[in-house]
Short mmCIF file of C-alpha atoms (C1' of nucleotides) in Angstrom, two decimals:
data_model
loop_
_atom_site.label_atom_id
_atom_site.label_comp_id
_atom_site.label_asym_id
_atom_site.label_seq_id
_atom_site.Cartn_x
_atom_site.Cartn_y
_atom_site.Cartn_z
CA UNK A 1 -184.09 68.39 -80.46
CA UNK A 2 -187.00 70.22 -81.92
CA UNK A 3 -190.55 70.85 -80.81
CA UNK A 4 -193.12 71.59 -83.43
CA UNK A 5 -196.72 72.42 -82.73
CA UNK A 6 -199.11 71.02 -85.29
CA UNK A 7 -202.14 72.99 -84.28
CA UNK A 8 -203.88 74.65 -81.43
CA UNK A 9 -207.38 74.06 -80.15
CA UNK A 10 -209.87 76.84 -80.74
CA UNK A 11 -211.65 76.83 -77.40
CA UNK A 12 -208.77 76.07 -75.07
CA UNK A 13 -205.01 76.40 -74.82
CA UNK A 14 -204.52 72.73 -75.75
CA UNK A 15 -201.83 71.98 -78.29
CA UNK A 16 -200.74 68.95 -80.30
CA UNK A 17 -197.07 68.72 -81.09
CA UNK A 18 -194.07 66.55 -81.72
CA UNK A 19 -190.88 66.61 -79.70
CA UNK A 20 -187.93 65.14 -81.55
CA UNK A 21 -185.26 63.25 -79.62
CA UNK A 22 -182.36 61.10 -80.71
CA UNK A 23 -184.37 58.09 -79.56
CA UNK A 24 -187.35 59.02 -81.68
CA UNK A 25 -190.28 61.42 -81.70
CA UNK A 26 -192.74 62.05 -78.89
CA UNK A 27 -196.21 63.06 -79.94
CA UNK A 28 -197.80 65.43 -77.46
CA UNK A 29 -199.81 65.66 -75.37
CA UNK A 30 -198.17 62.59 -73.88
CA UNK A 31 -198.30 60.55 -70.72
CA UNK A 32 -194.98 59.08 -69.57
CA UNK A 33 -195.10 55.88 -67.50
CA UNK A 34 -192.93 56.03 -64.40
CA UNK A 35 -190.09 53.53 -64.14
CA UNK A 36 -188.31 54.84 -61.08
CA UNK A 37 -185.75 52.09 -60.62
CA UNK A 38 -185.33 51.38 -64.30
CA UNK A 39 -188.51 49.35 -64.59
CA UNK A 40 -192.14 50.32 -65.05
CA UNK A 41 -193.36 48.13 -62.22
CA UNK A 42 -195.03 44.89 -63.31
CA UNK A 43 -194.84 45.69 -67.02
CA UNK A 44 -192.46 44.19 -69.56
CA UNK A 45 -190.76 46.32 -72.19
CA UNK A 46 -192.47 44.69 -75.22
CA UNK A 47 -195.90 45.22 -73.66
CA UNK A 48 -195.02 48.78 -72.73
CA UNK A 49 -193.88 49.50 -76.23
CA UNK A 50 -196.34 47.52 -78.36
CA UNK A 51 -199.44 47.35 -76.22
CA UNK A 52 -199.60 50.57 -74.20
CA UNK A 53 -197.96 52.58 -77.01
CA UNK A 54 -195.79 54.40 -74.50
CA UNK A 55 -193.39 56.74 -76.29
CA UNK A 56 -191.18 57.73 -73.38
CA UNK A 57 -190.70 56.48 -69.84
CA UNK A 58 -189.15 57.88 -66.68
CA UNK A 59 -186.29 56.82 -64.51
CA UNK A 60 -185.14 58.35 -61.26
CA UNK A 61 -181.72 59.79 -60.53
CA UNK A 62 -181.80 59.12 -56.79
CA UNK A 63 -183.02 55.53 -57.07
CA UNK A 64 -180.76 54.51 -59.95
CA UNK A 65 -177.73 56.15 -58.36
CA UNK A 66 -178.29 54.11 -55.19
CA UNK A 67 -179.13 50.91 -57.03
CA UNK A 68 -177.72 49.48 -59.24
CA UNK A 69 -175.28 52.42 -59.09
CA UNK A 70 -173.56 54.46 -61.77
CA UNK A 71 -170.80 51.94 -62.29
CA UNK A 72 -173.20 49.27 -63.46
CA UNK A 73 -175.23 51.62 -65.60
CA UNK A 74 -172.12 52.95 -67.30
CA UNK A 75 -170.85 49.41 -67.91
CA UNK A 76 -174.19 48.57 -69.49
CA UNK A 77 -173.83 51.54 -71.79
CA UNK A 78 -176.56 53.67 -70.24
CA UNK A 79 -180.06 53.00 -69.03
CA UNK A 80 -181.51 52.33 -72.50
CA UNK A 81 -179.09 49.47 -72.99
CA UNK A 82 -179.50 48.28 -69.42
CA UNK A 83 -183.28 47.93 -69.41
CA UNK A 84 -183.84 47.40 -73.12
CA UNK A 85 -186.09 50.41 -73.69
CA UNK A 86 -185.01 51.93 -77.00
CA UNK A 87 -187.29 54.96 -77.04
CA UNK A 88 -186.76 58.18 -75.11
CA UNK A 89 -186.16 58.26 -71.37
CA UNK A 90 -186.63 61.16 -68.97
CA UNK A 91 -185.02 61.09 -65.57
CA UNK A 92 -186.31 62.94 -62.58
CA UNK A 93 -183.52 64.64 -60.69
CA UNK A 94 -184.26 63.53 -57.15
CA UNK A 95 -186.07 66.80 -56.45
CA UNK A 96 -189.20 64.87 -55.63
CA UNK A 97 -187.25 62.79 -53.11
CA UNK A 98 -186.29 66.04 -51.37
CA UNK A 99 -190.02 66.18 -50.65
CA UNK A 100 -191.03 62.53 -50.29
CA UNK A 101 -187.98 61.56 -48.24
CA UNK A 102 -187.92 64.75 -46.20
CA UNK A 103 -187.42 62.79 -42.98
CA UNK A 104 -184.15 61.27 -44.09
CA UNK A 105 -182.34 64.17 -45.71
CA UNK A 106 -180.73 67.51 -44.89
CA UNK A 107 -180.88 70.44 -47.26
CA UNK A 108 -178.49 73.38 -47.56
CA UNK A 109 -177.22 75.80 -50.18
CA UNK A 110 -174.80 73.30 -51.58
CA UNK A 111 -177.31 70.52 -52.08
CA UNK A 112 -179.07 67.72 -50.23
CA UNK A 113 -177.57 65.08 -48.01
CA UNK A 114 -179.72 61.97 -48.32
CA UNK A 115 -179.61 59.02 -45.99
CA UNK A 116 -180.24 56.06 -48.24
CA UNK A 117 -183.66 54.48 -47.73
CA UNK A 118 -182.00 51.17 -48.59
CA UNK A 119 -179.07 50.97 -46.18
CA UNK A 120 -178.89 54.30 -44.35
CA UNK A 121 -175.63 55.35 -46.00
CA UNK A 122 -175.13 59.07 -46.68
CA UNK A 123 -175.05 60.57 -50.18
CA UNK A 124 -174.73 64.20 -51.13
CA UNK A 125 -176.72 65.37 -54.14
CA UNK A 126 -175.65 68.70 -55.62
CA UNK A 127 -176.97 70.32 -58.79
CA UNK A 128 -173.65 69.54 -60.48
CA UNK A 129 -173.61 65.96 -59.25
CA UNK A 130 -177.17 65.38 -60.37
CA UNK A 131 -176.26 66.57 -63.88
CA UNK A 132 -173.32 64.17 -63.92
CA UNK A 133 -175.51 61.28 -62.77
CA UNK A 134 -178.08 61.96 -65.48
CA UNK A 135 -175.30 62.14 -68.06
CA UNK A 136 -174.24 58.68 -66.94
CA UNK A 137 -177.78 57.32 -66.92
CA UNK A 138 -178.08 58.74 -70.42
CA UNK A 139 -181.55 60.23 -70.20
CA UNK A 140 -182.82 61.97 -73.31
CA UNK A 141 -184.43 64.54 -71.04
CA UNK A 142 -182.64 65.46 -67.84
CA UNK A 143 -184.39 67.39 -65.10
CA UNK A 144 -182.89 70.22 -63.10
CA UNK A 145 -182.30 69.53 -59.42
CA UNK A 146 -184.99 71.38 -57.45
CA UNK A 147 -186.72 71.39 -54.13
CA UNK A 148 -190.28 70.15 -54.44
CA UNK A 149 -192.06 72.01 -51.65
CA UNK A 150 -194.75 70.33 -49.58
CA UNK A 151 -198.35 71.39 -49.11
CA UNK A 152 -199.18 73.30 -47.08
CA UNK A 153 -196.11 75.51 -47.27
CA UNK A 154 -195.56 78.88 -45.60
CA UNK A 155 -195.05 81.77 -47.98
CA UNK A 156 -191.60 82.63 -46.66
CA UNK A 157 -190.45 79.06 -46.94
CA UNK A 158 -191.82 78.79 -50.48
CA UNK A 159 -190.10 82.05 -51.45
CA UNK A 160 -186.71 81.07 -50.05
CA UNK A 161 -187.01 77.60 -51.53
CA UNK A 162 -187.86 79.08 -54.90
CA UNK A 163 -184.77 81.28 -54.83
CA UNK A 164 -182.67 78.26 -53.92
CA UNK A 165 -184.17 76.22 -56.76
CA UNK A 166 -183.35 79.07 -59.13
CA UNK A 167 -179.74 79.29 -57.92
CA UNK A 168 -179.49 75.52 -58.28
CA UNK A 169 -180.86 75.83 -61.80
CA UNK A 170 -178.05 78.18 -62.81
CA UNK A 171 -175.56 75.66 -61.48
CA UNK A 172 -177.34 72.82 -63.31
CA UNK A 173 -177.24 74.72 -66.57
CA UNK A 174 -173.58 75.57 -66.17
CA UNK A 175 -172.65 71.95 -65.50
CA UNK A 176 -174.88 70.76 -68.31
CA UNK A 177 -173.20 73.18 -70.72
CA UNK A 178 -169.69 72.23 -69.74
CA UNK A 179 -170.21 68.47 -70.00
CA UNK A 180 -170.97 66.18 -72.93
CA UNK A 181 -173.27 63.20 -73.42
CA UNK A 182 -171.55 59.86 -72.83
CA UNK A 183 -173.24 57.60 -75.32
CA UNK A 184 -173.26 59.46 -78.60
CA UNK A 185 -176.72 60.97 -78.58
CA UNK A 186 -177.95 64.35 -77.39
CA UNK A 187 -179.56 65.12 -74.07
CA UNK A 188 -181.86 67.96 -73.05
CA UNK A 189 -182.23 69.74 -69.75
CA UNK A 190 -185.62 70.89 -68.50
CA UNK A 191 -185.77 73.49 -65.72
CA UNK A 192 -188.60 73.36 -63.17
CA UNK A 193 -190.96 76.11 -62.07
CA UNK A 194 -191.69 76.14 -58.33
CA UNK A 195 -193.47 78.61 -56.02
CA UNK A 196 -195.92 76.41 -54.15
CA UNK A 197 -199.50 77.77 -54.25
CA UNK A 198 -198.51 81.45 -54.43
CA UNK A 199 -199.37 83.20 -57.65
CA UNK A 200 -196.69 85.89 -57.41
CA UNK A 201 -194.02 83.26 -56.75
CA UNK A 202 -195.23 81.13 -59.63
CA UNK A 203 -195.14 84.16 -61.94
CA UNK A 204 -191.68 85.10 -60.78
CA UNK A 205 -190.47 81.54 -61.24
CA UNK A 206 -192.09 81.07 -64.65
CA UNK A 207 -190.48 84.30 -65.87
CA UNK A 208 -187.10 83.20 -64.59
CA UNK A 209 -187.46 79.76 -66.15
CA UNK A 210 -188.65 81.19 -69.46
CA UNK A 211 -185.50 83.33 -69.66
CA UNK A 212 -183.28 80.23 -69.61
CA UNK A 213 -184.39 79.27 -73.11
CA UNK A 214 -184.34 75.56 -72.37
CA UNK A 215 -185.54 72.82 -74.73
CA UNK A 216 -188.61 72.34 -72.58
CA UNK A 217 -189.98 73.53 -69.26
CA UNK A 218 -191.50 71.77 -66.32
CA UNK A 219 -193.89 72.72 -63.55
CA UNK A 220 -193.19 71.05 -60.22
CA UNK A 221 -194.42 71.28 -56.67
CA UNK A 222 -198.05 70.62 -57.59
CA UNK A 223 -200.26 67.59 -56.95
CA UNK A 224 -198.75 67.29 -53.49
CA UNK A 225 -202.09 67.47 -51.69
CA UNK A 226 -203.43 70.92 -52.62
CA UNK A 227 -207.02 71.26 -53.91
CA UNK A 228 -207.38 70.69 -57.64
CA UNK A 229 -208.64 74.22 -58.20
CA UNK A 230 -205.36 75.60 -56.88
CA UNK A 231 -203.37 73.20 -58.99
CA UNK A 232 -205.22 74.32 -62.12
CA UNK A 233 -204.91 77.97 -61.17
CA UNK A 234 -201.14 77.70 -60.73
CA UNK A 235 -200.80 75.71 -63.93
CA UNK A 236 -202.75 78.30 -65.87
CA UNK A 237 -200.72 81.20 -64.51
CA UNK A 238 -197.47 79.48 -65.39
CA UNK A 239 -198.58 78.31 -68.84
CA UNK A 240 -199.38 81.89 -69.78
CA UNK A 241 -195.75 82.82 -69.18
CA UNK A 242 -193.76 79.79 -70.35
CA UNK A 243 -192.78 79.98 -74.04
CA UNK A 244 -195.41 78.63 -76.38
CA UNK A 245 -192.93 76.99 -78.71
CA UNK A 246 -191.42 74.73 -76.03
CA UNK A 247 -193.00 71.66 -74.48
CA UNK A 248 -194.53 72.13 -71.03
CA UNK A 249 -194.29 69.28 -68.58
CA UNK A 250 -196.57 69.13 -65.53
CA UNK A 251 -194.71 66.87 -63.13
CA UNK A 252 -196.48 64.15 -61.19
CA UNK A 253 -199.94 64.69 -62.62
CA UNK A 254 -202.26 62.95 -62.30
CA UNK A 255 -205.74 61.51 -62.50
CA UNK A 256 -207.27 61.12 -65.97
CA UNK A 257 -209.42 64.16 -65.19
CA UNK A 258 -206.38 66.20 -64.06
CA UNK A 259 -204.61 65.35 -67.30
CA UNK A 260 -207.44 66.45 -69.57
CA UNK A 261 -207.97 69.67 -67.64
CA UNK A 262 -204.26 70.42 -67.74
CA UNK A 263 -204.04 69.72 -71.46
CA UNK A 264 -206.73 72.36 -71.85
CA UNK A 265 -204.46 74.78 -69.99
CA UNK A 266 -201.55 74.14 -72.35
CA UNK A 267 -199.63 71.24 -70.82
CA UNK A 268 -197.93 68.81 -73.19
CA UNK A 269 -196.30 66.21 -70.98
CA UNK A 270 -197.33 64.28 -67.89
CA UNK A 271 -196.04 61.55 -65.64
CA UNK A 272 -197.62 59.96 -62.63
CA UNK A 273 -197.33 56.79 -60.58
CA UNK A 274 -201.09 56.62 -60.25
CA UNK A 275 -201.85 54.28 -63.16
CA UNK A 276 -199.20 51.78 -62.08
CA UNK A 277 -199.42 52.06 -58.30
CA UNK A 278 -203.20 52.07 -58.20
CA UNK A 279 -203.21 49.16 -60.64
CA UNK A 280 -201.19 47.12 -58.18
CA UNK A 281 -203.75 48.09 -55.56
CA UNK A 282 -206.65 46.86 -57.69
CA UNK A 283 -207.89 50.13 -59.17
CA UNK A 284 -208.44 50.40 -62.91
CA UNK A 285 -209.28 53.52 -64.87
CA UNK A 286 -211.68 53.20 -67.79
CA UNK A 287 -213.50 55.50 -70.18
CA UNK A 288 -216.65 54.83 -68.13
CA UNK A 289 -215.13 55.52 -64.73
CA UNK A 290 -213.00 54.02 -62.00
CA UNK A 291 -213.31 50.38 -60.95
CA UNK A 292 -212.00 48.75 -57.78
CA UNK A 293 -211.63 45.26 -59.16
CA UNK A 294 -211.22 43.87 -55.64
CA UNK A 295 -214.81 44.77 -54.76
CA UNK A 296 -217.18 41.90 -54.07
CA UNK A 297 -219.56 42.99 -56.81
CA UNK A 298 -217.19 41.70 -59.49
CA UNK A 299 -217.06 38.25 -57.95
CA UNK A 300 -219.19 36.65 -60.63
CA UNK A 301 -219.03 39.27 -63.34
CA UNK A 302 -217.66 37.36 -66.31
CA UNK A 303 -217.68 40.31 -68.68
CA UNK A 304 -214.29 41.30 -70.10
CA UNK A 305 -212.07 43.59 -68.03
CA UNK A 306 -212.82 46.66 -70.16
CA UNK A 307 -215.00 46.28 -73.22
CA UNK A 308 -213.77 49.64 -74.55
CA UNK A 309 -210.15 49.03 -73.61
CA UNK A 310 -207.36 49.02 -76.16
CA UNK A 311 -204.99 46.64 -74.38
CA UNK A 312 -205.08 42.94 -75.16
CA UNK A 313 -205.65 42.25 -71.47
CA UNK A 314 -208.97 44.08 -71.70
CA UNK A 315 -210.47 41.40 -73.94
CA UNK A 316 -208.36 38.51 -72.69
CA UNK A 317 -209.46 38.46 -69.05
CA UNK A 318 -212.76 38.81 -67.20
CA UNK A 319 -213.45 41.01 -64.21
CA UNK A 320 -214.24 37.98 -62.06
CA UNK A 321 -210.90 36.40 -62.96
CA UNK A 322 -208.85 39.51 -62.25
CA UNK A 323 -210.69 39.96 -58.96
CA UNK A 324 -209.80 36.37 -58.14
CA UNK A 325 -206.14 37.03 -58.93
CA UNK A 326 -206.11 39.92 -56.44
CA UNK A 327 -207.93 37.87 -53.81
CA UNK A 328 -205.42 35.07 -54.27
CA UNK A 329 -202.54 37.56 -54.24
CA UNK A 330 -201.39 36.33 -57.61
CA UNK A 331 -198.77 38.63 -59.14
CA UNK A 332 -200.50 38.32 -62.50
CA UNK A 333 -203.35 40.49 -61.20
CA UNK A 334 -201.14 43.53 -60.80
CA UNK A 335 -199.49 42.88 -64.16
CA UNK A 336 -202.84 42.83 -65.94
CA UNK A 337 -204.19 45.96 -64.25
CA UNK A 338 -200.91 47.84 -64.74
CA UNK A 339 -200.93 47.10 -68.43
CA UNK A 340 -204.57 48.07 -68.66
CA UNK A 341 -204.10 51.39 -66.85
CA UNK A 342 -201.09 52.42 -68.88
CA UNK A 343 -202.84 51.50 -72.11
CA UNK A 344 -205.81 53.55 -70.93
CA UNK A 345 -203.70 56.60 -70.03
CA UNK A 346 -201.91 56.45 -73.36
CA UNK A 347 -205.20 55.98 -75.17
CA UNK A 348 -206.58 59.01 -73.34
CA UNK A 349 -203.79 61.36 -74.39
CA UNK A 350 -203.81 60.04 -77.95
CA UNK A 351 -207.52 60.62 -78.08
CA UNK A 352 -207.00 64.13 -76.69
CA UNK A 353 -204.40 64.74 -79.40
CA UNK A 354 -206.82 63.55 -82.07
CA UNK A 355 -209.52 65.93 -80.84
CA UNK A 356 -207.08 68.84 -80.64
CA UNK A 357 -206.12 68.22 -84.24
CA UNK A 358 -209.78 67.98 -85.20
CA UNK A 359 -210.48 71.19 -83.31
CA UNK A 360 -213.14 69.91 -80.91
CA UNK A 361 -211.00 69.15 -77.90
CA UNK A 362 -212.79 71.39 -75.39
CA UNK A 363 -216.19 69.84 -75.97
CA UNK A 364 -214.86 66.32 -75.95
CA UNK A 365 -212.88 67.02 -72.77
CA UNK A 366 -215.93 68.35 -70.94
CA UNK A 367 -217.92 65.22 -71.76
CA UNK A 368 -215.08 62.85 -70.85
CA UNK A 369 -214.21 64.48 -67.55
CA UNK A 370 -217.66 63.76 -66.13
CA UNK A 371 -217.36 60.04 -66.76
CA UNK A 372 -213.71 59.57 -65.91
CA UNK A 373 -213.91 60.45 -62.24
CA UNK A 374 -217.06 58.48 -61.44
CA UNK A 375 -216.88 55.22 -59.52
CA UNK A 376 -218.33 52.14 -61.13
"C1'" G B 1 -208.84 -1.25 -21.38
"C1'" G B 2 -205.53 2.52 -18.53
"C1'" G B 3 -203.59 7.56 -18.23
"C1'" G B 4 -203.45 12.64 -19.91
"C1'" A B 5 -204.84 17.26 -22.68
"C1'" G B 6 -208.56 20.12 -24.65
"C1'" A B 7 -213.39 22.35 -26.69
"C1'" U B 8 -213.25 30.65 -27.23
"C1'" U B 9 -216.37 35.30 -31.77
"C1'" C B 10 -215.44 33.04 -39.99
"C1'" C B 11 -210.37 30.30 -39.06
"C1'" A B 12 -205.95 29.89 -35.97
"C1'" G B 13 -205.15 31.32 -31.17
"C1'" A B 14 -204.67 34.55 -26.31
"C1'" G B 15 -207.54 35.19 -22.03
"C1'" C B 16 -208.17 31.85 -16.81
"C1'" G B 17 -213.52 35.57 -11.14
"C1'" G B 18 -214.99 41.91 -12.40
"C1'" U B 19 -211.12 46.89 -16.35
"C1'" C B 20 -214.17 40.98 -21.92
"C1'" A B 21 -218.30 41.59 -27.28
"C1'" A B 22 -213.27 39.11 -25.65
"C1'" A B 23 -205.61 40.38 -27.33
"C1'" U B 24 -202.90 39.02 -31.81
"C1'" G B 25 -202.55 36.76 -36.73
"C1'" G B 26 -205.22 35.14 -40.92
"C1'" G B 27 -209.58 35.50 -43.80
"C1'" G B 28 -213.80 38.81 -45.19
"C1'" C B 29 -215.60 43.79 -46.39
"C1'" A B 30 -214.41 48.83 -47.60
"C1'" G B 31 -211.19 53.10 -48.24
"C1'" A B 32 -206.57 55.78 -49.44
"C1'" C B 33 -202.79 56.33 -53.09
"C1'" U B 34 -200.76 62.23 -58.10
"C1'" G B 35 -192.00 63.96 -60.60
"C1'" U B 36 -192.91 55.47 -56.48
"C1'" A B 37 -188.92 54.01 -49.21
"C1'" A B 38 -195.76 51.59 -51.77
"C1'" A B 39 -197.52 43.73 -54.81
"C1'" U B 40 -198.18 49.35 -49.63
"C1'" C B 41 -201.02 51.67 -45.88
"C1'" U B 42 -205.69 52.63 -43.15
"C1'" G B 43 -210.51 51.48 -41.27
"C1'" U B 44 -213.94 47.79 -40.15
"C1'" U B 45 -215.38 42.70 -38.98
"C1'" G B 46 -222.09 39.38 -33.09
"C1'" G B 47 -227.05 42.13 -33.08
"C1'" C B 48 -230.07 46.47 -32.13
"C1'" G B 49 -234.50 51.43 -31.44
"C1'" C B 50 -226.30 52.06 -30.76
"C1'" A B 51 -223.01 57.71 -24.89
"C1'" G B 52 -227.24 52.19 -23.79
"C1'" C B 53 -229.15 47.44 -24.24
"C1'" C B 54 -229.52 42.27 -25.98
"C1'" U B 55 -227.31 37.39 -27.38
"C1'" U B 56 -222.21 34.94 -27.44
"C1'" C B 57 -216.59 31.68 -25.23
"C1'" G B 58 -219.12 22.76 -26.67
"C1'" G B 59 -224.17 21.34 -23.77
"C1'" A B 60 -227.00 21.22 -19.06
"C1'" G B 61 -226.93 22.49 -14.12
"C1'" G B 62 -224.46 24.91 -9.87
"C1'" U B 63 -221.16 28.37 -6.68
"C1'" U B 64 -220.76 33.86 -6.50
"C1'" C B 65 -222.93 40.55 -5.77
"C1'" G B 66 -220.49 39.11 -10.53
"C1'" A B 67 -218.24 33.43 -14.65
"C1'" A B 68 -215.18 32.60 -21.13
"C1'" U B 69 -212.59 32.10 -16.41
"C1'" C B 70 -214.46 27.99 -10.27
"C1'" C B 71 -217.52 23.08 -9.34
"C1'" U B 72 -220.65 18.72 -11.19
"C1'" C B 73 -222.45 15.80 -15.01
"C1'" C B 74 -222.94 15.12 -20.33
"C1'" U B 75 -221.16 15.32 -25.55
"C1'" C B 76 -217.14 15.54 -28.74
"C1'" U B 77 -211.88 15.92 -30.12
"C1'" C B 78 -206.64 14.91 -29.63
"C1'" C B 79 -202.17 12.51 -27.35
"C1'" C B 80 -199.58 8.52 -24.65
"C1'" C B 81 -199.45 3.41 -22.69
"C1'" A B 82 -201.50 -1.56 -23.32
#
RNA sequence: GGGGAGAUUCCAGAGCGGUCAAAUGGGGCAGACUGUAAAUCUGUUGGCGCAGCCUUCGGAGGUUCGAAUCCUCCUCUCCCCA
């Protein structure tokens, strides 16, 4: 449970580090593939591990609690044993579902009453309960239960919500401290900065979070529809306050461009559904720009999927073939693009790490960013 | 040989005198997606000099102010009985 920073970039706040966990080290900056229900959609564990070079994946407290349920996960011996992923796992707390499933839940001081999106049954999530669930799942990194606020969000709502998230955090920490891991390895708890798009709230929250002296700190409530400039501004404000010697995790971000810009601001960890979800929708990210493989123009393009790509699928399949798979609604299409996108995201952060260590990250980032967001 | 049903925009298939360039699916084309209720969702799908006009509902005529819708003939499909 140690975070060491190897070096810092000269012309930005980017850092390269290593976070030690009982399931192995995580080299930062890192992108963490999202595996909400215990599976990174359309990608097998060996591919995830050997091909994309993922070092840590996510699971979700709300989804795993509902299905398969804690009983099954505990019988399996924790999520690592259940899904066969032997490296670190981080679980989101369900705080994002407070936002994304706002129509089917009720929130109060005690916690959140969710109506299951699967069968409509009611389930109360409290900060204490969420800690217990994550103990049972066995995540290496547990997230505090928070309210992810929407955008736009009135100042008063954001302020009250922030105070609630902070009170919940104290309860999370207390429960975390008075309980033990279930499977013989250590777990960490990351608190989450909120405050919507309001600088003073973000500062207040970052200061409060910094005081908790957690193993790592997260920034939530961004990338929910606000302009990128605001997202970067909030991230910068918060990074200046959060402790330098602890990993900083920007939750739910983002596009390849977002990730590089945020690394420059001092972020170490990212997760996002974009590479996997968009992959299933036919979008692939490459070092030359973004490709919609379903577009007609690839119909008879027999060049490989991504000549610069690091995944075996990049050389194995042609654009025309992958386009055909999508047109024919063959499940293989989404498997190929998912693997490609994850390999690309992981390549991107590894490359960023390399340039941070070499000291020329800022220049490299500025060149990359221009290409990454263009459409091919 | 006798009897019956039908031909609609890329396909299937509604429409059965005006509110029809024509429902709904599918297919095509394009877009969205940021701690995953998402292998999902949205838009568009005759042409143009585009608040209007032109050409379309098997073909040719006709009735009517007005036809994809009614009548006549033709062509072609399908079904049943011999």
